[in-house]
Amino acid sequence: MIKEARTYIDNAREGLPEELFLFATELTPMVNVDLLIRDEAGRILLAWRKDRFYEEGWHVPGGIVRLKETFEERIKKVALAEIGCENIIFDTHPVEVVPIICEEMPQRGHFITFVYECRLPKGFIVQNKKDEHEAGFLKWHDTCPDNILKVHEFYRKYWSIK
């Protein structure tokens, strides 16, 4: 069975086929990084999420660490993929490590989240290529929105830390 599963994996460093990835999330927690991106005014950049795993709402951009990938590599890849920023500035140590457990979810229901404080390079302007309330739409928030994802409620405290 395991031998057969391996035939579906080209390069685990590039990620797994969705079916195998989802199965892995049923067996073990996933390690991910979240990018807590602030601007000069203390606002926090959030992305709209709309998918089959979580309810619609705002979330902090982030991504699951791949096999043999460093936190720094994943931070840079998330910044490029989700924000379009090639030169994200980030602290080298996370400001918080948070276990996220969603008891009701058989897949993608357990994460160990490493939260990194980040800044965009001077002069970088967030360009939205999506409409508001379309998955991936980006918006600066000076207060925590009421419709932040439940799994990201722990971020509410960061709006009072400027």
mmCIF file of N, CA, C and O in Angstrom, residues 17-74:
data_model
loop_
_atom_site.group_PDB
_atom_site.id
_atom_site.type_symbol
_atom_site.label_atom_id
_atom_site.label_comp_id
_atom_site.label_asym_id
_atom_site.label_seq_id
_atom_site.Cartn_x
_atom_site.Cartn_y
_atom_site.Cartn_z
ATOM 1 N N PRO A 17 0.390 15.204 -4.094
ATOM 2 C CA PRO A 17 -0.911 15.214 -4.776
ATOM 3 C C PRO A 17 -1.999 15.427 -3.718
ATOM 4 O O PRO A 17 -1.865 14.961 -2.576
ATOM 5 N N GLU A 18 -3.060 16.124 -4.082
ATOM 6 C CA GLU A 18 -4.068 16.534 -3.096
ATOM 7 C C GLU A 18 -4.607 15.378 -2.259
ATOM 8 O O GLU A 18 -4.730 15.485 -1.037
ATOM 9 N N GLU A 19 -4.913 14.255 -2.896
ATOM 10 C CA GLU A 19 -5.491 13.131 -2.149
ATOM 11 C C GLU A 19 -4.527 12.624 -1.068
ATOM 12 O O GLU A 19 -4.930 12.348 0.067
ATOM 13 N N LEU A 20 -3.240 12.515 -1.401
ATOM 14 C CA LEU A 20 -2.252 12.084 -0.413
ATOM 15 C C LEU A 20 -2.048 13.134 0.667
ATOM 16 O O LEU A 20 -1.913 12.810 1.853
ATOM 17 N N PHE A 21 -2.009 14.393 0.265
ATOM 18 C CA PHE A 21 -1.856 15.471 1.237
ATOM 19 C C PHE A 21 -3.011 15.454 2.241
ATOM 20 O O PHE A 21 -2.797 15.516 3.456
ATOM 21 N N LEU A 22 -4.236 15.361 1.743
ATOM 22 C CA LEU A 22 -5.391 15.357 2.639
ATOM 23 C C LEU A 22 -5.357 14.143 3.568
ATOM 24 O O LEU A 22 -5.716 14.244 4.748
ATOM 25 N N PHE A 23 -4.926 13.009 3.054
ATOM 26 C CA PHE A 23 -4.795 11.835 3.907
ATOM 27 C C PHE A 23 -3.753 12.090 5.000
ATOM 28 O O PHE A 23 -3.968 11.760 6.167
ATOM 29 N N ALA A 24 -2.626 12.687 4.639
ATOM 30 C CA ALA A 24 -1.589 12.996 5.626
ATOM 31 C C ALA A 24 -2.136 13.907 6.726
ATOM 32 O O ALA A 24 -1.789 13.739 7.899
ATOM 33 N N THR A 25 -3.027 14.842 6.355
ATOM 34 C CA THR A 25 -3.591 15.764 7.362
ATOM 35 C C THR A 25 -4.560 15.054 8.296
ATOM 36 O O THR A 25 -4.910 15.608 9.337
ATOM 37 N N GLU A 26 -4.992 13.858 7.946
ATOM 38 C CA GLU A 26 -5.839 13.063 8.837
ATOM 39 C C GLU A 26 -5.001 12.325 9.880
ATOM 40 O O GLU A 26 -5.530 11.854 10.883
ATOM 41 N N LEU A 27 -3.698 12.216 9.625
ATOM 42 C CA LEU A 27 -2.824 11.406 10.475
ATOM 43 C C LEU A 27 -1.920 12.201 11.401
ATOM 44 O O LEU A 27 -1.497 11.693 12.437
ATOM 45 N N THR A 28 -1.588 13.425 11.001
ATOM 46 C CA THR A 28 -0.588 14.170 11.757
ATOM 47 C C THR A 28 -0.838 15.673 11.631
ATOM 48 O O THR A 28 -1.408 16.128 10.642
ATOM 49 N N PRO A 29 -0.409 16.435 12.629
ATOM 50 C CA PRO A 29 -0.529 17.892 12.494
ATOM 51 C C PRO A 29 0.349 18.406 11.357
ATOM 52 O O PRO A 29 1.385 17.824 11.049
ATOM 53 N N MET A 30 -0.080 19.479 10.744
ATOM 54 C CA MET A 30 0.705 20.146 9.715
ATOM 55 C C MET A 30 1.411 21.350 10.350
ATOM 56 O O MET A 30 0.838 22.020 11.207
ATOM 57 N N VAL A 31 2.625 21.602 9.919
ATOM 58 C CA VAL A 31 3.391 22.755 10.391
ATOM 59 C C VAL A 31 3.229 23.853 9.350
ATOM 60 O O VAL A 31 3.414 23.611 8.156
ATOM 61 N N ASN A 32 2.851 25.050 9.799
ATOM 62 C CA ASN A 32 2.713 26.136 8.829
ATOM 63 C C ASN A 32 3.235 27.448 9.394
ATOM 64 O O ASN A 32 3.466 27.577 10.595
ATOM 65 N N VAL A 33 3.458 28.380 8.474
ATOM 66 C CA VAL A 33 3.840 29.737 8.849
ATOM 67 C C VAL A 33 2.689 30.666 8.477
ATOM 68 O O VAL A 33 2.026 30.463 7.469
ATOM 69 N N ASP A 34 2.443 31.643 9.329
ATOM 70 C CA ASP A 34 1.505 32.721 9.029
ATOM 71 C C ASP A 34 2.284 34.019 9.013
ATOM 72 O O ASP A 34 3.180 34.234 9.840
ATOM 73 N N LEU A 35 1.951 34.884 8.045
ATOM 74 C CA LEU A 35 2.652 36.147 7.873
ATOM 75 C C LEU A 35 1.793 37.276 8.423
ATOM 76 O O LEU A 35 0.811 37.684 7.802
ATOM 77 N N LEU A 36 2.145 37.755 9.594
ATOM 78 C CA LEU A 36 1.445 38.874 10.224
ATOM 79 C C LEU A 36 2.089 40.154 9.681
ATOM 80 O O LEU A 36 3.092 40.633 10.203
ATOM 81 N N ILE A 37 1.511 40.670 8.608
ATOM 82 C CA ILE A 37 2.103 41.790 7.871
ATOM 83 C C ILE A 37 1.459 43.087 8.315
ATOM 84 O O ILE A 37 0.243 43.260 8.209
ATOM 85 N N ARG A 38 2.283 43.998 8.817
ATOM 86 C CA ARG A 38 1.807 45.320 9.252
ATOM 87 C C ARG A 38 2.371 46.401 8.336
ATOM 88 O O ARG A 38 3.458 46.261 7.792
ATOM 89 N N ASP A 39 1.619 47.501 8.260
ATOM 90 C CA ASP A 39 2.148 48.678 7.567
ATOM 91 C C ASP A 39 2.572 49.716 8.604
ATOM 92 O O ASP A 39 2.486 49.470 9.817
ATOM 93 N N GLU A 40 3.006 50.891 8.144
ATOM 94 C CA GLU A 40 3.492 51.941 9.042
ATOM 95 C C GLU A 40 2.410 52.419 10.010
ATOM 96 O O GLU A 40 2.708 52.894 11.101
ATOM 97 N N ALA A 41 1.161 52.326 9.613
ATOM 98 C CA ALA A 41 0.046 52.776 10.459
ATOM 99 C C ALA A 41 -0.411 51.705 11.442
ATOM 100 O O ALA A 41 -1.344 51.930 12.215
ATOM 101 N N GLY A 42 0.210 50.539 11.410
ATOM 102 C CA GLY A 42 -0.158 49.460 12.312
ATOM 103 C C GLY A 42 -1.283 48.572 11.804
ATOM 104 O O GLY A 42 -1.719 47.658 12.499
ATOM 105 N N ARG A 43 -1.739 48.845 10.580
ATOM 106 C CA ARG A 43 -2.790 47.995 10.012
ATOM 107 C C ARG A 43 -2.215 46.627 9.674
ATOM 108 O O ARG A 43 -1.019 46.487 9.454
ATOM 109 N N ILE A 44 -3.085 45.629 9.620
ATOM 110 C CA ILE A 44 -2.668 44.266 9.307
ATOM 111 C C ILE A 44 -3.315 43.845 7.991
ATOM 112 O O ILE A 44 -4.503 44.078 7.762
ATOM 113 N N LEU A 45 -2.508 43.228 7.139
ATOM 114 C CA LEU A 45 -2.974 42.770 5.834
ATOM 115 C C LEU A 45 -3.623 41.395 5.968
ATOM 116 O O LEU A 45 -3.010 40.454 6.479
ATOM 117 N N LEU A 46 -4.864 41.288 5.512
ATOM 118 C CA LEU A 46 -5.593 40.023 5.539
ATOM 119 C C LEU A 46 -6.027 39.657 4.132
ATOM 120 O O LEU A 46 -6.167 40.524 3.271
ATOM 121 N N ALA A 47 -6.249 38.378 3.935
ATOM 122 C CA ALA A 47 -6.733 37.866 2.652
ATOM 123 C C ALA A 47 -8.098 37.223 2.870
ATOM 124 O O ALA A 47 -8.360 36.629 3.920
ATOM 125 N N TRP A 48 -8.968 37.341 1.863
ATOM 126 C CA TRP A 48 -10.282 36.712 1.930
ATOM 127 C C TRP A 48 -10.124 35.230 1.627
ATOM 128 O O TRP A 48 -9.430 34.839 0.694
ATOM 129 N N ARG A 49 -10.749 34.415 2.446
ATOM 130 C CA ARG A 49 -10.680 32.962 2.235
ATOM 131 C C ARG A 49 -12.074 32.439 1.958
ATOM 132 O O ARG A 49 -13.031 32.808 2.633
ATOM 133 N N LYS A 50 -12.148 31.587 0.963
ATOM 134 C CA LYS A 50 -13.422 30.985 0.562
ATOM 135 C C LYS A 50 -13.086 29.646 -0.076
ATOM 136 O O LYS A 50 -12.679 29.588 -1.228
ATOM 137 N N ASP A 51 -13.175 28.579 0.722
ATOM 138 C CA ASP A 51 -12.873 27.252 0.195
ATOM 139 C C ASP A 51 -13.704 26.206 0.926
ATOM 140 O O ASP A 51 -14.499 26.531 1.794
ATOM 141 N N ARG A 52 -13.498 24.971 0.590
ATOM 142 C CA ARG A 52 -14.334 23.900 1.145
ATOM 143 C C ARG A 52 -13.969 23.506 2.565
ATOM 144 O O ARG A 52 -14.687 22.746 3.199
ATOM 145 N N PHE A 53 -12.855 24.011 3.087
ATOM 146 C CA PHE A 53 -12.410 23.599 4.411
ATOM 147 C C PHE A 53 -12.846 24.541 5.529
ATOM 148 O O PHE A 53 -13.082 24.103 6.645
ATOM 149 N N TYR A 54 -12.899 25.819 5.250
ATOM 150 C CA TYR A 54 -13.248 26.797 6.280
ATOM 151 C C TYR A 54 -14.377 27.680 5.766
ATOM 152 O O TYR A 54 -14.569 27.835 4.561
ATOM 153 N N GLU A 55 -15.064 28.288 6.719
ATOM 154 C CA GLU A 55 -16.111 29.230 6.324
ATOM 155 C C GLU A 55 -15.471 30.425 5.613
ATOM 156 O O GLU A 55 -14.267 30.613 5.679
ATOM 157 N N GLU A 56 -16.290 31.218 4.957
ATOM 158 C CA GLU A 56 -15.776 32.430 4.311
ATOM 159 C C GLU A 56 -15.340 33.415 5.383
ATOM 160 O O GLU A 56 -15.977 33.527 6.420
ATOM 161 N N GLY A 57 -14.306 34.151 5.094
ATOM 162 C CA GLY A 57 -13.878 35.190 6.014
ATOM 163 C C GLY A 57 -12.441 35.607 5.770
ATOM 164 O O GLY A 57 -11.767 35.110 4.871
ATOM 165 N N TRP A 58 -11.996 36.533 6.609
ATOM 166 C CA TRP A 58 -10.641 37.068 6.512
ATOM 167 C C TRP A 58 -9.674 36.161 7.258
ATOM 168 O O TRP A 58 -9.998 35.615 8.306
ATOM 169 N N HIS A 59 -8.482 36.038 6.717
ATOM 170 C CA HIS A 59 -7.447 35.255 7.390
ATOM 171 C C HIS A 59 -6.077 35.861 7.134
ATOM 172 O O HIS A 59 -5.877 36.635 6.188
ATOM 173 N N VAL A 60 -5.141 35.500 7.995
ATOM 174 C CA VAL A 60 -3.752 35.912 7.847
ATOM 175 C C VAL A 60 -3.121 35.003 6.796
ATOM 176 O O VAL A 60 -3.248 33.782 6.878
ATOM 177 N N PRO A 61 -2.462 35.567 5.792
ATOM 178 C CA PRO A 61 -1.823 34.725 4.764
ATOM 179 C C PRO A 61 -0.813 33.769 5.388
ATOM 180 O O PRO A 61 -0.099 34.120 6.332
ATOM 181 N N GLY A 62 -0.779 32.574 4.862
ATOM 182 C CA GLY A 62 0.153 31.584 5.392
ATOM 183 C C GLY A 62 0.245 30.375 4.493
ATOM 184 O O GLY A 62 -0.458 30.277 3.484
ATOM 185 N N GLY A 63 1.111 29.445 4.875
ATOM 186 C CA GLY A 63 1.278 28.247 4.077
ATOM 187 C C GLY A 63 1.955 27.138 4.852
ATOM 188 O O GLY A 63 2.691 27.383 5.807
ATOM 189 N N ILE A 64 1.700 25.930 4.421
ATOM 190 C CA ILE A 64 2.254 24.738 5.055
ATOM 191 C C ILE A 64 3.696 24.527 4.591
ATOM 192 O O ILE A 64 3.991 24.611 3.396
ATOM 193 N N VAL A 65 4.564 24.260 5.550
ATOM 194 C CA VAL A 65 5.971 24.015 5.266
ATOM 195 C C VAL A 65 6.105 22.668 4.552
ATOM 196 O O VAL A 65 5.535 21.663 4.974
ATOM 197 N N ARG A 66 6.835 22.658 3.447
ATOM 198 C CA ARG A 66 7.074 21.449 2.668
ATOM 199 C C ARG A 66 8.256 20.676 3.237
ATOM 200 O O ARG A 66 9.060 21.206 4.014
ATOM 201 N N LEU A 67 8.401 19.448 2.799
ATOM 202 C CA LEU A 67 9.499 18.598 3.240
ATOM 203 C C LEU A 67 10.844 19.277 2.970
ATOM 204 O O LEU A 67 11.091 19.777 1.865
ATOM 205 N N LYS A 68 11.688 19.314 3.966
ATOM 206 C CA LYS A 68 13.048 19.853 3.897
ATOM 207 C C LYS A 68 13.097 21.321 3.486
ATOM 208 O O LYS A 68 14.074 21.792 2.911
ATOM 209 N N GLU A 69 12.044 22.034 3.799
ATOM 210 C CA GLU A 69 11.972 23.471 3.510
ATOM 211 C C GLU A 69 12.129 24.228 4.825
ATOM 212 O O GLU A 69 11.564 23.829 5.843
ATOM 213 N N THR A 70 12.861 25.313 4.801
ATOM 214 C CA THR A 70 13.012 26.121 6.008
ATOM 215 C C THR A 70 11.809 27.049 6.162
ATOM 216 O O THR A 70 11.062 27.302 5.208
ATOM 217 N N PHE A 71 11.645 27.565 7.371
ATOM 218 C CA PHE A 71 10.582 28.545 7.608
ATOM 219 C C PHE A 71 10.790 29.761 6.707
ATOM 220 O O PHE A 71 9.835 30.292 6.146
ATOM 221 N N GLU A 72 12.031 30.185 6.583
ATOM 222 C CA GLU A 72 12.341 31.359 5.763
ATOM 223 C C GLU A 72 11.939 31.149 4.302
ATOM 224 O O GLU A 72 11.388 32.050 3.665
ATOM 225 N N GLU A 73 12.219 29.965 3.784
ATOM 226 C CA GLU A 73 11.835 29.662 2.398
ATOM 227 C C GLU A 73 10.318 29.709 2.236
ATOM 228 O O GLU A 73 9.813 30.271 1.265
ATOM 229 N N ARG A 74 9.593 29.134 3.191
ATOM 230 C CA ARG A 74 8.129 29.123 3.083
ATOM 231 C C ARG A 74 7.566 30.531 3.212
ATOM 232 O O ARG A 74 6.642 30.903 2.492
#
